[in-house]
Amino acid sequence: MVSTTRKNIDANRQKVMHRLRSEHTYIGTLREAMSVEINKLTRRTEPDLVMLRDMLRYLMEYPDVHHHPLEDQLFAKLATHRDGVRSEVVELLAEHKDLARESVHLYHKLDALVLGDEKLQKNLLRASLTDFLELYGEHVRREETIVFPAAEALLSPEEWRDIARKLHTIDDPVFGMSVSEQYARLRRRISEGVDVAVANVVISEILGLYALIDAFGAVSEGAEELMTFNSQQLRDFKRENRILFSDSESVAEAISNAIKVNRRLIGKGWSQRLKIVKKTARAAYLPLAENVGAIANYNVRG
């Protein structure tokens, strides 16, 4: 029978880790949405700067204010255990401050762009946002794979109780039950999953994929037609030569007639094969050429 003390240990640990892992899921979902907008900075379509600004504001107002401090409590207790993860914990604690500073910096940068106070330089903005997301992603990965398992294995019942005691209910302004008005548009973007913005980013790739499928289909059809023609010509050869030898009065006459007939059949065969090859090449080329134009026209419109 499991003791009451053991149940309390498990309950405290589960409560803390469930909160932290749930919030990592939220942050991961937001990072994916940010990547959609960042990818637009490499294309002719324009990113939604207001949406990017709202994403940075969320990171400033929720993870930086609530999530990271909770992790800091766990890390501080784990740092007292001399088991080899102390250096990792110290680095992650420092990264919390770095992420917070960078969130503020990027938020003000995007706010200035939205207000028109600064000129959009796509390459520079893309580089800054990409570096930020990569740092965030690697930070979360290290927490999930190194530090969280170590905490679950090493922290004492009292340590879990102390951390759980300081937990307080927070309704996430984007992923919670009641959405803040200022984040309503961001919540719609997140809840839609694959929305118009995603379609704008991947439309060129989709068109290109369909073009390749059509091209391969044309090649496959051409090969099938060529094989059918080869089989038919072989049957024609057999039939014509059988008739020639049965109707000829001598072997010499049969051979002479066969040379003429077979030369005609061979010439006709190569001519037909060339037509099939040309038709196949054109059928494979057209979807690629048409979709290159469609992609270009779409990106210009976008």
Coordinates of N, CA and C in Angstrom, one line a residue, residues 33-225:
A33 N 4.5 29.2 -34.7 CA 3.7 30.3 -35.4 C 4.7 31.4 -35.7
M34 N 5.6 31.7 -34.9 CA 6.6 32.7 -35.2 C 7.4 32.4 -36.4
S35 N 7.8 31.1 -36.5 CA 8.6 30.6 -37.7 C 7.8 30.9 -39.0
V36 N 6.5 30.7 -39.0 CA 5.7 31.0 -40.2 C 5.9 32.4 -40.6
E37 N 5.8 33.4 -39.7 CA 6.0 34.8 -40.1 C 7.5 35.1 -40.4
I38 N 8.4 34.5 -39.7 CA 9.8 34.7 -40.0 C 10.2 34.2 -41.4
N39 N 9.6 33.1 -41.8 CA 9.9 32.6 -43.1 C 9.4 33.5 -44.3
K40 N 8.4 34.3 -44.0 CA 8.0 35.3 -45.0 C 9.1 36.3 -45.3
L41 N 10.0 36.5 -44.4 CA 11.0 37.5 -44.6 C 12.0 37.1 -45.7
T42 N 11.9 35.9 -46.1 CA 12.8 35.5 -47.2 C 12.0 35.5 -48.5
R43 N 10.8 35.9 -48.5 CA 10.0 35.9 -49.7 C 9.4 37.2 -50.1
R44 N 8.7 37.3 -51.1 CA 8.1 38.5 -51.6 C 6.9 38.9 -50.7
T45 N 6.3 37.9 -50.0 CA 5.2 38.3 -49.2 C 5.7 39.0 -47.9
E46 N 4.8 39.8 -47.3 CA 5.2 40.6 -46.2 C 4.8 39.9 -44.9
P47 N 5.7 39.9 -43.9 CA 5.3 39.3 -42.6 C 4.3 40.2 -41.9
D48 N 3.6 39.5 -41.0 CA 2.6 40.2 -40.1 C 3.4 40.8 -38.9
L49 N 3.8 42.0 -39.0 CA 4.7 42.6 -38.0 C 3.9 42.8 -36.7
V50 N 2.6 43.1 -36.8 CA 1.8 43.2 -35.6 C 1.7 41.9 -34.9
M51 N 1.5 40.8 -35.6 CA 1.4 39.5 -35.0 C 2.7 39.1 -34.4
L52 N 3.8 39.4 -35.0 CA 5.1 39.1 -34.4 C 5.3 39.9 -33.1
R53 N 4.9 41.2 -33.2 CA 5.0 42.0 -32.0 C 4.2 41.4 -30.8
D54 N 3.0 40.9 -31.1 CA 2.1 40.4 -30.1 C 2.8 39.1 -29.5
M55 N 3.4 38.3 -30.4 CA 4.1 37.1 -29.9 C 5.2 37.4 -29.0
L56 N 6.0 38.4 -29.3 CA 7.1 38.8 -28.4 C 6.5 39.4 -27.1
R57 N 5.4 40.1 -27.2 CA 4.8 40.7 -26.0 C 4.3 39.5 -25.1
Y58 N 3.7 38.5 -25.6 CA 3.3 37.3 -24.9 C 4.5 36.7 -24.1
L59 N 5.6 36.5 -24.8 CA 6.8 36.0 -24.2 C 7.3 36.8 -23.0
M60 N 7.2 38.1 -23.2 CA 7.6 39.1 -22.1 C 6.7 39.0 -20.9
E61 N 5.4 38.9 -21.2 CA 4.4 39.1 -20.2 C 4.0 37.7 -19.5
Y62 N 4.3 36.6 -20.1 CA 3.9 35.4 -19.5 C 5.1 34.5 -19.2
P63 N 5.8 33.9 -20.1 CA 7.0 33.0 -19.8 C 8.0 33.7 -19.0
D64 N 8.4 35.0 -19.4 CA 9.4 35.7 -18.7 C 9.0 36.1 -17.2
V65 N 7.7 36.3 -17.0 CA 7.3 36.7 -15.7 C 6.8 35.5 -14.8
H66 N 6.3 34.5 -15.4 CA 5.7 33.4 -14.6 C 6.5 32.0 -14.8
H67 N 6.8 31.7 -16.0 CA 7.3 30.4 -16.3 C 8.8 30.3 -15.8
H68 N 9.6 31.2 -16.3 CA 11.0 31.2 -15.9 C 11.3 31.3 -14.4
P69 N 10.6 32.2 -13.7 CA 10.8 32.2 -12.3 C 10.5 30.9 -11.6
L70 N 9.5 30.2 -12.1 CA 9.2 28.9 -11.5 C 10.3 27.9 -11.8
E71 N 10.8 27.9 -13.0 CA 12.0 27.1 -13.3 C 13.2 27.5 -12.4
D72 N 13.4 28.8 -12.2 CA 14.5 29.3 -11.4 C 14.4 28.7 -10.0
Q73 N 13.2 28.5 -9.4 CA 13.1 27.9 -8.1 C 13.6 26.5 -8.1
L74 N 13.2 25.7 -9.1 CA 13.6 24.3 -9.3 C 15.1 24.2 -9.5
F75 N 15.6 25.1 -10.4 CA 17.0 25.1 -10.7 C 17.9 25.4 -9.5
A76 N 17.4 26.4 -8.7 CA 18.2 26.8 -7.5 C 18.3 25.6 -6.5
K77 N 17.3 24.8 -6.4 CA 17.4 23.7 -5.5 C 18.2 22.6 -6.1
L78 N 18.1 22.4 -7.4 CA 18.9 21.4 -8.1 C 20.4 21.7 -8.1
A79 N 20.7 23.0 -8.1 CA 22.1 23.4 -8.1 C 22.8 23.0 -6.8
T80 N 22.1 22.7 -5.8 CA 22.8 22.3 -4.5 C 23.2 20.9 -4.6
H81 N 22.7 20.1 -5.6 CA 23.1 18.7 -5.7 C 24.3 18.5 -6.6
R82 N 25.3 17.9 -6.0 CA 26.6 17.8 -6.8 C 26.5 16.5 -7.6
D83 N 25.8 16.5 -8.7 CA 25.6 15.3 -9.4 C 26.1 15.5 -10.9
G84 N 26.6 16.6 -11.3 CA 27.1 16.8 -12.6 C 26.2 17.7 -13.5
V85 N 25.0 18.1 -13.0 CA 24.1 19.0 -13.7 C 24.2 20.4 -13.2
R86 N 25.0 20.7 -12.2 CA 25.0 22.0 -11.7 C 25.5 23.0 -12.7
S87 N 26.5 22.7 -13.5 CA 27.0 23.7 -14.5 C 25.9 23.9 -15.5
E88 N 25.1 22.9 -15.9 CA 24.0 23.1 -16.8 C 23.0 24.0 -16.2
V89 N 22.6 23.8 -15.0 CA 21.6 24.6 -14.3 C 22.1 26.1 -14.3
V90 N 23.3 26.3 -14.0 CA 23.9 27.7 -13.9 C 23.7 28.4 -15.3
E91 N 24.1 27.7 -16.3 CA 24.0 28.2 -17.7 C 22.5 28.5 -18.0
L92 N 21.6 27.6 -17.7 CA 20.2 27.9 -18.0 C 19.6 29.0 -17.2
L93 N 20.0 29.2 -16.0 CA 19.6 30.3 -15.2 C 20.0 31.6 -15.8
A94 N 21.3 31.7 -16.3 CA 21.8 32.9 -17.0 C 21.0 33.1 -18.3
E95 N 20.7 32.0 -19.0 CA 19.9 32.1 -20.3 C 18.5 32.7 -20.1
H96 N 17.9 32.5 -18.9 CA 16.6 33.1 -18.6 C 16.7 34.6 -18.7
K97 N 17.8 35.1 -18.2 CA 18.0 36.6 -18.3 C 18.3 37.0 -19.7
D98 N 19.1 36.2 -20.4 CA 19.4 36.6 -21.8 C 18.1 36.6 -22.7
L99 N 17.3 35.6 -22.5 CA 16.0 35.5 -23.2 C 15.1 36.6 -22.9
A100 N 15.0 37.0 -21.6 CA 14.2 38.1 -21.2 C 14.6 39.4 -21.9
R101 N 15.9 39.6 -21.8 CA 16.5 40.9 -22.5 C 16.2 40.9 -24.0
E102 N 16.4 39.7 -24.6 CA 16.2 39.7 -26.1 C 14.8 39.8 -26.4
S103 N 13.9 39.3 -25.6 CA 12.4 39.5 -25.8 C 12.1 40.9 -25.8
V104 N 12.6 41.7 -24.8 CA 12.3 43.1 -24.7 C 12.9 43.9 -25.9
H105 N 14.1 43.5 -26.3 CA 14.8 44.2 -27.4 C 14.0 44.0 -28.7
L106 N 13.6 42.7 -29.0 CA 12.9 42.4 -30.2 C 11.5 43.0 -30.2
Y107 N 10.8 43.0 -29.0 CA 9.5 43.6 -29.0 C 9.6 45.1 -29.3
H108 N 10.5 45.9 -28.8 CA 10.6 47.3 -29.1 C 11.0 47.5 -30.6
K109 N 11.8 46.6 -31.1 CA 12.2 46.7 -32.5 C 11.0 46.5 -33.4
L110 N 10.2 45.5 -33.1 CA 8.9 45.3 -33.9 C 7.9 46.4 -33.7
D111 N 7.8 46.9 -32.5 CA 6.9 48.0 -32.2 C 7.3 49.2 -33.0
A112 N 8.6 49.5 -33.1 CA 9.0 50.6 -33.9 C 8.7 50.4 -35.4
L113 N 8.8 49.2 -35.9 CA 8.5 48.9 -37.3 C 7.0 49.0 -37.5
V114 N 6.2 48.6 -36.6 CA 4.8 48.7 -36.8 C 4.4 50.2 -36.8
L115 N 5.0 51.0 -36.0 CA 4.6 52.4 -35.9 C 5.3 53.2 -37.0
G116 N 6.2 52.6 -37.8 CA 6.8 53.3 -38.9 C 8.0 54.1 -38.5
D117 N 8.5 53.9 -37.2 CA 9.6 54.7 -36.7 C 10.9 54.2 -37.3
E118 N 10.9 52.9 -37.7 CA 12.1 52.4 -38.3 C 11.8 51.7 -39.7
K119 N 12.8 51.6 -40.5 CA 12.6 51.0 -41.8 C 12.8 49.5 -41.7
L120 N 12.0 48.7 -42.4 CA 12.1 47.3 -42.3 C 13.3 46.8 -43.1
Q121 N 14.2 46.1 -42.5 CA 15.3 45.5 -43.2 C 15.2 44.0 -43.0
K122 N 14.6 43.3 -44.0 CA 14.2 41.9 -43.8 C 15.3 41.0 -43.4
N123 N 16.4 41.1 -44.0 CA 17.5 40.1 -43.7 C 18.0 40.3 -42.3
L124 N 18.1 41.5 -41.8 CA 18.6 41.7 -40.4 C 17.5 41.2 -39.4
L125 N 16.3 41.6 -39.7 CA 15.2 41.2 -38.7 C 15.1 39.6 -38.7
R126 N 15.1 39.0 -39.9 CA 15.1 37.6 -40.0 C 16.2 36.9 -39.2
A127 N 17.4 37.5 -39.3 CA 18.5 36.9 -38.6 C 18.4 37.0 -37.1
S128 N 17.9 38.2 -36.6 CA 17.7 38.4 -35.2 C 16.6 37.4 -34.6
L129 N 15.5 37.3 -35.3 CA 14.4 36.5 -34.8 C 14.8 35.0 -34.9
T130 N 15.5 34.6 -36.0 CA 15.9 33.2 -36.1 C 16.8 32.8 -35.0
D131 N 17.8 33.7 -34.7 CA 18.8 33.4 -33.6 C 18.0 33.3 -32.3
F132 N 17.1 34.2 -32.1 CA 16.3 34.1 -30.8 C 15.5 32.8 -30.7
L133 N 14.8 32.4 -31.8 CA 14.1 31.1 -31.7 C 15.0 29.9 -31.5
E134 N 16.1 30.0 -32.2 CA 17.1 28.8 -32.0 C 17.6 28.7 -30.6
L135 N 17.9 29.9 -30.0 CA 18.3 29.9 -28.6 C 17.2 29.4 -27.7
Y136 N 16.0 29.8 -28.0 CA 14.9 29.4 -27.1 C 14.7 27.9 -27.3
G137 N 14.7 27.4 -28.5 CA 14.5 26.0 -28.7 C 15.5 25.1 -28.1
E138 N 16.8 25.5 -28.2 CA 17.9 24.7 -27.6 C 17.8 24.8 -26.1
H139 N 17.4 26.0 -25.5 CA 17.2 26.1 -24.1 C 16.2 25.2 -23.6
V140 N 15.0 25.1 -24.2 CA 13.9 24.2 -23.8 C 14.4 22.8 -23.9
R141 N 15.1 22.4 -25.0 CA 15.5 21.1 -25.2 C 16.4 20.6 -24.1
R142 N 17.3 21.4 -23.7 CA 18.2 21.1 -22.6 C 17.5 20.9 -21.3
E143 N 16.5 21.8 -21.0 CA 15.7 21.6 -19.8 C 14.9 20.3 -19.8
E144 N 14.3 20.0 -21.0 CA 13.5 18.8 -21.1 C 14.3 17.5 -21.0
T145 N 15.4 17.5 -21.6 CA 16.2 16.2 -21.7 C 17.3 16.0 -20.6
I146 N 17.7 17.1 -20.0 CA 18.8 17.0 -19.0 C 18.3 17.4 -17.6
V147 N 17.8 18.6 -17.5 CA 17.5 19.1 -16.1 C 16.2 18.6 -15.5
F148 N 15.1 18.5 -16.3 CA 13.9 18.0 -15.7 C 14.1 16.6 -15.2
P149 N 14.6 15.7 -16.0 CA 14.8 14.3 -15.5 C 15.7 14.3 -14.2
A150 N 16.7 15.1 -14.2 CA 17.6 15.1 -13.0 C 16.8 15.6 -11.8
A151 N 16.0 16.6 -12.0 CA 15.2 17.2 -10.9 C 14.2 16.1 -10.4
E152 N 13.6 15.4 -11.2 CA 12.6 14.3 -10.8 C 13.3 13.2 -10.1
A153 N 14.6 13.0 -10.4 CA 15.4 11.9 -9.7 C 16.0 12.4 -8.4
L154 N 16.3 13.6 -8.3 CA 17.2 14.1 -7.2 C 16.5 14.9 -6.1
L155 N 15.5 15.7 -6.5 CA 14.9 16.6 -5.5 C 14.1 15.8 -4.4
S156 N 14.2 16.3 -3.2 CA 13.6 15.6 -2.1 C 12.2 16.0 -1.9
P157 N 11.4 15.2 -1.1 CA 10.0 15.5 -0.9 C 9.8 17.0 -0.4
E158 N 10.7 17.4 0.5 CA 10.6 18.7 1.0 C 10.8 19.8 -0.1
E159 N 11.7 19.5 -0.9 CA 12.0 20.5 -2.0 C 10.8 20.6 -3.0
W160 N 10.2 19.4 -3.3 CA 9.1 19.5 -4.2 C 7.9 20.2 -3.5
R161 N 7.8 20.0 -2.2 CA 6.7 20.6 -1.5 C 6.9 22.1 -1.4
D162 N 8.1 22.6 -1.3 CA 8.4 24.0 -1.2 C 8.1 24.7 -2.6
I163 N 8.4 24.0 -3.6 CA 8.2 24.6 -5.0 C 6.7 24.6 -5.2
A164 N 6.0 23.5 -4.9 CA 4.5 23.4 -5.2 C 3.8 24.4 -4.4
R165 N 4.2 24.7 -3.2 CA 3.6 25.6 -2.3 C 3.5 27.0 -2.9
K166 N 4.5 27.3 -3.7 CA 4.5 28.7 -4.3 C 3.8 28.8 -5.6
L167 N 3.3 27.7 -6.1 CA 2.5 27.7 -7.3 C 1.2 28.5 -7.1
H168 N 0.8 29.3 -8.0 CA -0.5 30.0 -7.9 C -1.1 29.9 -9.3
T169 N -2.4 29.8 -9.3 CA -3.2 29.7 -10.5 C -3.0 30.9 -11.4
I170 N -2.7 30.6 -12.7 CA -2.6 31.7 -13.7 C -3.3 31.3 -14.9
D171 N -4.2 32.1 -15.4 CA -4.9 31.8 -16.7 C -4.1 32.4 -17.8
D172 N -3.4 31.5 -18.6 CA -2.6 32.0 -19.7 C -3.4 32.9 -20.6
P173 N -2.9 34.1 -21.0 CA -3.7 35.0 -21.8 C -3.9 34.6 -23.2
V174 N -3.1 33.6 -23.7 CA -3.3 33.1 -25.1 C -3.8 31.6 -25.1
F175 N -3.3 30.8 -24.2 CA -3.6 29.4 -24.2 C -4.6 29.0 -23.1
G176 N -5.0 29.9 -22.3 CA -5.8 29.6 -21.2 C -7.3 29.6 -21.5
M177 N -8.2 29.5 -20.5 CA -9.6 29.4 -20.7 C -10.2 30.7 -21.1
S178 N -9.8 31.8 -20.6 CA -10.3 33.1 -21.0 C -9.2 33.9 -21.6
V179 N -9.4 34.3 -22.8 CA -8.3 35.0 -23.6 C -8.4 36.5 -23.4
S180 N -7.2 37.1 -23.1 CA -7.1 38.5 -23.0 C -7.5 39.2 -24.4
E181 N -8.2 40.3 -24.3 CA -8.6 41.0 -25.5 C -7.4 41.3 -26.4
Q182 N -6.3 41.7 -25.8 CA -5.2 42.2 -26.6 C -4.5 41.0 -27.3
Y183 N -4.8 39.7 -26.9 CA -4.3 38.6 -27.5 C -5.3 37.8 -28.3
A184 N -6.5 38.3 -28.5 CA -7.5 37.6 -29.2 C -7.1 37.2 -30.6
R185 N -6.5 38.1 -31.3 CA -6.0 37.8 -32.7 C -5.0 36.7 -32.7
L186 N -4.0 36.8 -31.8 CA -3.0 35.8 -31.7 C -3.6 34.4 -31.3
R187 N -4.6 34.4 -30.4 CA -5.3 33.2 -30.1 C -5.9 32.5 -31.3
R188 N -6.6 33.4 -32.1 CA -7.2 32.8 -33.3 C -6.2 32.2 -34.2
R189 N -5.0 32.9 -34.4 CA -4.0 32.3 -35.2 C -3.5 31.0 -34.7
I190 N -3.3 30.9 -33.4 CA -2.8 29.6 -32.8 C -3.9 28.5 -33.0
S191 N -5.1 28.9 -32.7 CA -6.2 27.9 -32.7 C -6.5 27.4 -34.1
E192 N -6.3 28.2 -35.1 CA -6.6 27.8 -36.5 C -5.6 26.8 -37.0
G193 N -4.4 26.8 -36.4 CA -3.4 25.8 -36.8 C -2.8 26.2 -38.2
V194 N -3.3 25.5 -39.2 CA -2.8 25.8 -40.6 C -3.8 26.8 -41.2
D195 N -3.4 28.1 -41.2 CA -4.3 29.1 -41.6 C -3.8 29.8 -42.9
V196 N -4.4 30.9 -43.2 CA -4.0 31.6 -44.4 C -2.5 31.9 -44.5
A197 N -2.0 32.3 -43.3 CA -0.6 32.7 -43.3 C 0.3 31.5 -43.6
V198 N 0.0 30.3 -43.1 CA 0.7 29.1 -43.4 C 0.6 28.8 -44.9
A199 N -0.6 28.9 -45.4 CA -0.8 28.7 -46.9 C 0.0 29.6 -47.7
N200 N 0.1 30.9 -47.3 CA 0.9 31.9 -48.1 C 2.4 31.4 -48.1
V201 N 2.9 30.9 -47.0 CA 4.3 30.5 -46.9 C 4.5 29.3 -47.8
V202 N 3.6 28.3 -47.8 CA 3.9 27.0 -48.4 C 3.3 26.9 -49.8
I203 N 2.6 27.9 -50.3 CA 1.9 27.7 -51.6 C 2.8 27.5 -52.7
S204 N 4.0 28.1 -52.8 CA 4.9 27.9 -53.8 C 5.5 26.5 -53.8
E205 N 5.7 26.0 -52.6 CA 6.2 24.6 -52.5 C 5.2 23.6 -52.9
I206 N 3.9 23.9 -52.6 CA 2.8 23.0 -53.0 C 2.7 23.0 -54.5
L207 N 2.7 24.2 -55.1 CA 2.6 24.2 -56.6 C 3.8 23.5 -57.2
G208 N 5.0 23.6 -56.7 CA 6.1 22.9 -57.2 C 6.0 21.4 -57.0
L209 N 5.5 21.0 -55.9 CA 5.3 19.6 -55.7 C 4.3 19.0 -56.7
Y210 N 3.2 19.7 -56.9 CA 2.2 19.2 -57.9 C 2.8 19.2 -59.3
A211 N 3.6 20.1 -59.6 CA 4.3 20.2 -60.9 C 5.1 18.9 -61.1
L212 N 5.9 18.6 -60.0 CA 6.7 17.4 -60.1 C 5.9 16.1 -60.3
I213 N 4.8 16.1 -59.5 CA 3.9 14.9 -59.6 C 3.4 14.8 -61.0
D214 N 2.9 15.9 -61.6 CA 2.4 15.9 -63.0 C 3.5 15.5 -64.0
A215 N 4.7 16.0 -63.7 CA 5.8 15.7 -64.7 C 6.1 14.2 -64.6
F216 N 6.2 13.6 -63.4 CA 6.5 12.2 -63.2 C 5.4 11.4 -63.8
G217 N 4.2 11.8 -63.7 CA 3.0 11.1 -64.3 C 3.1 11.1 -65.8
A218 N 3.5 12.2 -66.4 CA 3.7 12.2 -67.8 C 4.8 11.3 -68.3
V219 N 5.9 11.3 -67.6 CA 7.0 10.3 -68.0 C 6.5 8.9 -67.8
S220 N 5.8 8.6 -66.8 CA 5.3 7.2 -66.6 C 4.3 6.8 -67.7
E221 N 3.4 7.8 -68.1 CA 2.5 7.5 -69.2 C 3.2 7.3 -70.5
G222 N 4.2 8.1 -70.7 CA 5.0 8.0 -72.0 C 5.8 6.7 -72.0
A223 N 6.3 6.2 -70.9 CA 7.0 5.0 -70.9 C 6.1 3.8 -71.1
E224 N 4.9 3.9 -70.6 CA 3.9 2.9 -70.8 C 3.5 2.8 -72.3
E225 N 3.3 4.0 -72.9 CA 2.9 4.0 -74.3 C 4.1 3.5 -75.2

